[in-house]
XYZ file of C-alpha atoms in Angstrom:
551
model
C 126.724 82.159 112.698
C 124.636 84.259 115.000
C 124.693 87.925 115.967
C 122.881 88.834 119.182
C 121.332 92.251 119.760
C 120.958 94.389 122.883
C 117.271 93.684 123.488
C 116.749 96.058 126.397
C 118.271 99.008 124.514
C 116.090 98.206 121.520
C 112.933 98.245 123.606
C 113.859 101.434 125.406
C 114.129 103.069 121.988
C 110.913 101.385 120.819
C 109.058 102.446 123.973
C 110.218 106.068 123.600
C 109.045 106.074 119.981
C 105.574 104.894 120.954
C 105.358 107.457 123.769
C 106.016 110.149 121.212
C 103.152 108.691 119.163
C 100.812 108.797 122.127
C 101.087 105.125 123.052
C 102.768 105.598 126.425
C 100.609 102.901 128.028
C 101.526 100.294 125.437
C 103.457 98.080 127.821
C 101.173 98.349 130.817
C 100.257 95.061 132.470
C 96.742 94.962 131.024
C 98.122 94.939 127.472
C 99.585 91.727 126.050
C 102.820 92.527 124.198
C 104.067 89.727 121.985
C 107.348 91.425 121.092
C 108.514 92.489 124.526
C 111.137 90.056 125.719
C 111.932 88.649 122.275
C 115.647 88.331 121.581
C 116.518 89.524 118.118
C 119.351 87.887 116.227
C 120.839 87.623 112.775
C 121.431 83.969 112.033
C 123.073 82.928 108.781
C 122.885 79.458 107.305
C 126.228 78.429 105.834
C 124.709 75.734 103.607
C 122.181 78.204 102.217
C 124.908 80.759 101.609
C 127.009 78.134 99.834
C 124.026 77.117 97.684
C 123.454 80.720 96.596
C 127.189 81.261 96.141
C 127.525 78.096 94.037
C 124.646 79.190 91.834
C 126.206 82.640 91.435
C 129.578 81.041 90.666
C 128.061 78.910 87.905
C 126.541 82.004 86.327
C 129.830 83.919 86.745
C 131.790 81.113 85.062
C 129.333 81.178 82.182
C 129.857 84.932 81.863
C 133.670 84.614 81.971
C 133.656 81.831 79.391
C 131.502 83.890 77.054
C 133.574 87.048 77.547
C 136.889 85.274 76.870
C 135.561 83.108 74.044
C 136.585 85.632 71.355
C 140.205 85.413 72.522
C 140.149 81.645 71.975
C 138.770 82.211 68.480
C 141.324 84.825 67.439
C 142.641 82.684 64.608
C 139.139 82.418 63.188
C 138.238 86.067 63.662
C 138.633 86.921 59.973
C 136.075 84.304 58.988
C 133.561 85.104 61.656
C 133.907 88.889 61.818
C 131.313 89.774 59.211
C 128.930 87.059 60.424
C 129.055 88.415 63.965
C 128.703 91.989 62.754
C 125.584 91.112 60.764
C 124.220 89.083 63.671
C 124.795 91.963 66.089
C 122.925 94.338 63.802
C 120.032 91.869 63.632
C 120.002 91.564 67.439
C 120.033 95.353 67.909
C 117.227 95.859 65.385
C 115.252 93.090 67.095
C 115.705 94.636 70.545
C 114.820 98.133 69.369
C 111.531 96.795 68.061
C 110.695 94.595 71.040
C 107.814 95.660 73.229
C 109.888 96.007 76.385
C 111.161 98.630 78.779
C 113.378 101.205 76.994
C 115.964 100.907 79.788
C 116.071 97.127 79.408
C 116.591 97.408 75.643
C 119.250 100.100 76.071
C 121.197 97.915 78.530
C 121.310 94.950 76.146
C 122.076 97.104 73.123
C 125.014 98.531 75.074
C 126.275 95.049 75.943
C 125.997 93.809 72.352
C 127.732 96.960 71.079
C 130.589 96.801 73.603
C 131.036 93.020 73.280
C 130.049 92.149 69.688
C 130.551 88.382 70.020
C 130.155 87.790 73.757
C 127.266 90.233 73.995
C 125.305 88.377 71.350
C 125.760 85.055 73.172
C 124.750 86.657 76.483
C 121.643 88.077 74.912
C 120.766 84.738 73.307
C 121.120 82.944 76.653
C 119.728 85.496 79.080
C 118.159 88.463 77.322
C 115.472 86.816 75.239
C 112.505 84.685 76.220
C 113.737 81.086 76.106
C 111.566 78.001 75.883
C 111.860 77.263 79.616
C 110.993 80.854 80.494
C 107.951 80.793 78.250
C 106.772 77.471 79.667
C 107.167 78.679 83.248
C 105.421 81.958 82.433
C 102.579 80.090 80.774
C 102.210 77.827 83.808
C 102.060 80.827 86.144
C 99.618 82.671 83.883
C 97.353 79.614 83.807
C 97.218 79.552 87.604
C 96.575 83.298 87.758
C 93.856 83.008 85.118
C 92.170 80.150 86.975
C 92.174 82.048 90.264
C 90.934 85.263 88.660
C 87.584 83.697 87.851
C 86.815 83.784 91.584
C 87.224 87.570 91.678
C 83.767 88.920 90.848
C 82.965 92.610 90.688
C 79.961 93.882 92.656
C 78.427 96.128 89.998
C 76.486 98.236 92.498
C 79.656 99.110 94.429
C 81.546 99.802 91.204
C 78.911 102.046 89.595
C 78.275 103.966 92.810
C 81.971 104.704 93.293
C 82.819 105.855 89.761
C 79.739 108.101 89.655
C 80.659 109.814 92.933
C 84.452 109.903 92.443
C 85.243 110.823 88.827
C 89.036 111.182 89.249
C 89.591 108.047 91.297
C 87.028 106.336 89.085
C 89.440 106.444 86.144
C 91.955 104.328 88.053
C 89.203 102.061 89.363
C 87.997 101.424 85.796
C 91.529 100.602 84.694
C 92.141 98.185 87.573
C 88.765 96.527 87.052
C 89.570 95.864 83.387
C 92.864 94.322 84.530
C 90.950 91.865 86.713
C 91.113 93.577 90.112
C 87.570 94.205 91.431
C 86.634 97.108 93.675
C 85.199 96.280 97.091
C 83.535 98.639 99.556
C 82.805 98.583 103.262
C 86.299 97.551 104.334
C 87.984 98.455 107.627
C 91.704 99.183 107.284
C 94.242 99.763 110.063
C 97.516 101.417 109.114
C 100.807 100.677 110.886
C 103.661 103.133 110.575
C 106.342 100.746 111.889
C 106.986 97.048 111.433
C 106.955 96.292 115.155
C 103.398 97.631 115.383
C 102.105 95.359 112.644
C 103.721 92.261 114.159
C 102.018 92.949 117.491
C 98.655 92.808 115.710
C 99.593 89.798 113.578
C 100.511 87.699 116.595
C 97.274 88.675 118.320
C 95.205 87.673 115.282
C 97.112 84.418 114.821
C 96.138 83.430 118.343
C 92.472 83.736 117.304
C 92.751 81.552 114.179
C 90.240 78.697 114.019
C 90.202 77.387 110.418
C 93.218 78.335 108.302
C 96.264 80.596 108.054
C 97.843 81.560 104.713
C 101.366 83.030 104.783
C 103.487 84.305 101.877
C 106.735 86.232 102.351
C 109.819 87.041 100.310
C 112.346 86.971 103.161
C 112.119 84.478 106.007
C 114.822 84.655 108.672
C 115.096 82.611 111.839
C 115.155 84.956 114.811
C 112.896 86.437 117.466
C 109.990 87.199 115.096
C 110.094 83.744 113.535
C 110.459 82.048 116.948
C 107.248 83.667 118.174
C 105.333 83.019 114.975
C 106.563 79.431 114.815
C 105.440 78.834 118.383
C 101.925 80.123 117.656
C 101.616 78.298 114.332
C 102.702 74.953 115.788
C 100.112 75.318 118.513
C 97.434 76.193 115.984
C 98.281 73.161 113.852
C 97.871 70.975 116.939
C 94.430 72.575 117.381
C 93.477 71.530 113.839
C 94.117 74.821 112.017
C 95.369 74.455 108.436
C 98.604 76.394 107.807
C 99.823 77.006 104.266
C 103.271 78.639 104.171
C 104.726 79.922 100.887
C 108.086 81.658 100.658
C 110.652 82.631 98.048
C 113.672 80.371 97.830
C 116.221 83.162 97.433
C 114.684 85.160 100.283
C 114.878 82.290 102.772
C 117.953 80.294 101.753
C 120.644 82.207 103.628
C 118.845 82.900 106.909
C 117.021 79.643 107.590
C 118.184 76.164 108.601
C 119.322 73.748 105.913
C 116.324 71.511 106.667
C 113.905 74.362 107.348
C 111.247 73.074 104.962
C 111.515 69.441 106.058
C 111.237 70.350 109.746
C 108.100 72.427 109.151
C 106.485 69.744 107.016
C 107.180 67.216 109.767
C 105.396 69.553 112.185
C 102.289 69.645 109.995
C 102.884 72.790 107.918
C 101.964 72.731 104.233
C 104.995 74.242 102.508
C 105.721 75.452 99.017
C 108.834 77.282 97.805
C 108.727 79.704 94.891
C 111.295 79.426 92.079
C 114.249 77.444 93.526
C 117.404 79.370 92.616
C 119.338 76.388 91.239
C 116.784 75.439 88.570
C 117.521 78.195 86.044
C 121.224 78.975 86.390
C 121.600 78.848 82.608
C 118.885 81.401 81.937
C 118.848 83.883 84.838
C 115.173 83.132 85.436
C 116.407 82.719 89.006
C 116.292 86.520 89.004
C 112.475 86.445 88.928
C 111.401 86.346 92.581
C 108.147 86.466 94.519
C 108.420 89.702 96.475
C 104.856 89.446 97.787
C 103.873 89.703 101.456
C 100.463 88.315 102.378
C 99.006 86.900 105.573
C 95.342 85.834 105.758
C 93.621 84.410 108.843
C 90.316 82.515 108.496
C 89.392 84.741 105.545
C 88.443 87.358 108.133
C 91.655 89.369 108.401
C 94.358 90.120 105.833
C 97.752 91.799 106.108
C 100.186 93.185 103.575
C 102.911 95.829 103.404
C 106.654 96.099 103.054
C 107.612 93.987 106.070
C 109.131 90.492 105.932
C 109.573 87.733 108.521
C 112.895 88.962 109.887
C 113.947 90.736 113.078
C 115.215 93.919 111.422
C 111.670 94.682 110.199
C 110.569 94.969 113.836
C 113.790 96.717 114.956
C 114.783 93.773 117.135
C 118.191 93.912 115.463
C 119.930 96.888 113.931
C 121.229 96.571 110.401
C 120.914 100.006 108.791
C 119.902 102.226 111.664
C 116.186 102.428 112.450
C 114.261 100.276 109.986
C 110.999 101.960 109.006
C 108.387 99.831 107.326
C 104.634 100.080 107.001
C 101.715 97.696 106.718
C 97.944 97.433 106.735
C 95.374 95.160 108.356
C 92.158 94.659 106.384
C 88.744 93.361 107.389
C 86.042 93.100 104.750
C 85.591 91.819 101.210
C 89.088 92.988 100.181
C 90.540 90.102 102.221
C 89.300 87.807 99.466
C 91.565 89.620 96.979
C 94.616 88.858 99.122
C 93.436 85.265 99.515
C 93.125 84.743 95.763
C 96.595 86.170 95.094
C 98.031 83.810 97.696
C 96.276 80.781 96.186
C 97.347 81.757 92.664
C 100.995 81.858 93.699
C 100.593 78.713 95.790
C 99.464 76.827 92.691
C 102.096 78.531 90.526
C 104.842 77.221 92.828
C 104.157 73.567 92.007
C 102.577 71.844 89.026
C 100.302 69.211 90.584
C 97.763 69.036 87.764
C 94.842 69.739 90.100
C 93.402 72.965 91.498
C 92.725 74.034 95.061
C 89.144 74.475 96.205
C 89.263 78.272 96.288
C 85.857 78.850 97.839
C 86.886 76.831 100.888
C 88.910 79.897 101.925
C 86.245 82.538 101.278
C 84.338 84.341 104.028
C 81.180 86.283 103.241
C 80.965 89.564 105.141
C 77.260 90.182 105.700
C 77.729 93.630 107.241
C 80.129 96.415 106.372
C 83.297 96.473 108.448
C 84.184 100.077 107.593
C 84.009 102.697 104.863
C 87.176 102.088 102.835
C 87.056 101.174 99.146
C 89.839 98.755 98.185
C 91.281 97.152 95.096
C 93.844 94.447 95.767
C 96.428 94.444 92.971
C 99.198 92.106 91.874
C 101.698 91.847 89.046
C 104.731 89.911 87.868
C 107.169 89.190 85.018
C 104.825 86.657 83.394
C 102.698 89.704 82.477
C 105.528 91.454 80.617
C 105.331 93.712 78.699
C 101.919 94.559 80.173
C 102.550 95.758 83.729
C 99.384 97.089 85.400
C 101.088 98.094 88.649
C 103.624 100.293 86.869
C 100.772 101.891 84.911
C 98.762 102.418 88.094
C 101.710 104.137 89.783
C 102.008 106.470 86.832
C 98.264 107.164 86.938
C 98.546 108.085 90.618
C 101.144 110.667 89.585
C 99.199 111.961 86.590
C 95.861 112.319 88.410
C 97.302 114.013 91.522
C 95.969 117.551 91.878
C 97.078 118.833 95.301
C 99.794 116.608 96.696
C 101.736 113.456 95.867
C 103.830 111.793 98.571
C 105.951 108.696 97.944
C 108.161 106.462 100.060
C 110.462 104.018 98.310
C 113.794 102.437 99.286
C 114.928 102.577 95.654
C 114.225 105.213 93.006
C 115.190 103.791 89.608
C 112.445 104.613 87.138
C 111.862 105.052 83.417
C 112.145 108.489 81.825
C 108.403 108.676 81.208
C 107.703 108.328 84.937
C 110.325 110.963 85.762
C 108.569 113.239 83.297
C 105.213 112.517 84.963
C 106.664 113.535 88.344
C 108.160 116.687 86.862
C 104.910 117.589 85.085
C 102.996 117.136 88.338
C 105.380 119.486 90.151
C 105.120 122.046 87.346
C 101.332 122.098 87.483
C 101.479 122.961 91.185
C 101.247 119.557 92.867
C 103.245 119.247 96.107
C 105.455 116.317 95.051
C 107.686 114.809 97.751
C 109.654 111.562 97.769
C 111.319 109.930 100.794
C 114.264 107.557 100.296
C 116.665 105.991 102.844
C 119.374 107.947 104.604
C 121.253 104.709 105.296
C 121.044 102.371 102.266
C 121.049 98.580 102.261
C 122.743 98.414 98.833
C 125.411 100.994 98.023
C 125.257 100.625 94.240
C 121.484 101.085 94.284
C 121.947 104.135 96.517
C 124.211 105.618 93.850
C 121.562 105.019 91.196
C 118.807 106.412 93.420
C 120.872 109.523 94.050
C 121.590 109.869 90.319
C 117.846 110.062 89.665
C 117.494 112.972 92.108
C 119.060 115.492 89.718
C 116.401 116.116 87.047
C 113.620 115.807 89.626
C 115.134 118.315 92.051
C 115.950 120.722 89.242
C 112.286 120.821 88.193
C 110.726 121.252 91.625
C 110.234 117.751 93.049
C 111.187 117.669 96.740
C 113.282 114.731 97.945
C 113.946 113.713 101.541
C 116.326 111.148 103.018
C 115.187 109.330 106.151
C 118.043 110.194 108.509
C 117.352 107.668 111.341
C 118.139 104.781 109.004
C 116.585 102.688 106.247
C 113.053 103.323 105.023
C 111.708 100.171 103.396
C 108.067 101.339 103.144
C 106.446 101.362 99.706
C 103.478 103.696 99.378
C 102.017 106.419 97.183
C 99.528 108.958 98.558
C 97.476 111.641 96.839
C 94.423 113.633 97.899
C 92.342 110.984 96.095
C 93.731 107.630 97.212
C 96.680 105.680 98.596
C 98.588 102.513 97.722
C 100.363 100.458 100.380
C 102.119 97.258 99.410
C 105.348 95.562 98.381
C 106.123 97.644 95.281
C 109.367 99.608 95.054
C 109.757 102.328 92.452
C 112.400 100.485 90.479
C 112.794 98.227 87.478
C 112.996 95.098 89.605
C 109.552 95.621 91.168
C 107.903 96.753 87.948
C 109.352 94.030 85.682
C 111.220 91.231 87.501
C 109.343 90.521 90.743
C 105.891 89.276 91.609
C 104.372 92.043 93.730
C 101.125 92.929 95.461
C 99.503 95.965 97.045
C 96.193 97.538 97.952
C 94.784 100.692 96.356
C 92.499 102.421 98.888
C 90.093 105.333 98.977
C 88.784 106.425 102.355
C 89.134 109.550 104.491
C 90.497 107.894 107.629
C 93.056 105.608 105.985
C 94.312 108.415 103.758
C 94.621 110.752 106.733
C 96.479 108.118 108.775
C 99.038 107.687 106.006
C 99.276 111.465 105.502
C 100.008 112.043 109.207
C 102.753 109.433 109.052
C 104.265 111.143 106.028
C 104.500 114.437 107.881
C 106.086 112.762 110.930
C 108.599 111.190 108.573
C 109.302 114.475 106.761
C 110.284 115.947 110.150
C 112.645 113.017 110.803
C 114.231 113.321 107.366
C 116.684 115.692 105.696
C 115.538 117.479 102.569
C 118.048 117.282 99.713
C 118.496 120.418 97.611
C 119.539 120.616 93.980
C 122.632 122.617 94.984
C 123.666 119.837 97.393
C 123.123 117.240 94.699
C 125.396 119.129 92.297
C 128.134 119.019 94.962
C 128.011 115.231 95.388
C 131.423 113.470 95.415
C 133.378 113.462 92.162
C 133.707 109.669 92.232
C 129.900 109.427 92.294
C 129.684 111.638 89.212
C 132.053 109.282 87.374
C 130.448 106.002 88.439
C 126.738 106.934 88.347
C 126.343 107.312 84.541
C 127.998 103.907 84.022
C 125.780 102.236 86.615
C 122.732 103.906 85.112
C 123.478 102.370 81.719
C 122.997 98.897 83.201
C 120.463 99.782 85.925
C 117.919 97.233 84.684
C 120.405 94.382 85.123
C 121.122 94.924 88.841
């Protein structure tokens, strides 16, 4: 099943956009364009869809069986009623006292209260930490712990920074204690659209001589993959080592049934994170690797919101114009991205032996730039300790002049809403950009529901009218984060994520300029408009919000 796209129309639009940005010579003959001429397409794999659908059906059947079980036990209800009541009370007390997200606890308490018998069984199967979950978490944590020993803090860089930057230094201290060292002297390029970052990626891939490390959540066969595949195959023939890690859920539907086998036959080293069929009885299949990392020879590293699919470069149109952002790093911070990749590579399979980490390290003798970076990562194995969520909140709390955020989804805990409101009340210019055209309608309803208290208290919210904004970044006058992290429960608690915290005048200004371009392209939502939202939204939104952590 394949959907072709009008390539010429796409590039006319893309060319006009770059002319507006001052890149009107981008397609001149002396510039090599890797994207021009690519044919975008949306190609769905029926076998992958059926595999996901079968897994979902198994889970659905489990749910239906549990829900209807009480009806089969009607004749025994008198005997079991008090037992189930006591058990439900025990479960509720247990959940109230668990060290977990309040929203997560509220969702399960609601389920157990509404479905006294079925809810308890659901919680026992899917809400608590089972033996398999704990074993998998422990395996992942062991790999992360092993890799972390190769992340060594340069004390001179650290002490110099915190002495000269007291506000940012608080966050730097926190991240350093969480195992994310600060590096200085990095050069960082910022890309305001996905097509821009892919142009640079393809150019850097052509220069690879030793190794290429690739980790993405979504992999889709199409124009972007065709070009990357062509370059990677050629590089393998030249003796370059290519390690390719991807999430099973993110690649299953839009890649060939024998995608992995074909690549392995071509010389790729492949690992797949968390196959969806392995944990159908426990919903651990919900825990995905949402990370995006590409490292070339240890010299250059990329990350951002973009995936390996044509919509991220606007070669196909799914939800209007797709806006994503990314960064290209040169300097010691590349090692942070490399270590995260290797940690997840080892977490994806249990071979009993470790990779030679230092084989992939490059020592930068001279400074590449003037940007301070801390490469960060997080995931559900860390629960309930979530450093990325804490860092996001610290960005909000320490903002003094302005706080600008882009996120495709805005589903956050009450304490973070309060932090945003407090920032606005103390005079910080707080603005959030969300999509005008959503990719998930139910999540759009929840995002919109969260507008209300924020708008009422002075937070400004914009919707990106050209289409879907998938970029994930937080900017203040002190620093900026660009990465894979959405402001929602899934990113903070259920997914493995990564990003880069940066402090540097040029990179912060580049992101700030992009924010203001995007503000102009977006429509500001007022509190009065929010109050006039459709009546059906007002009915559905509170119900969806009750179970927002389970979406």
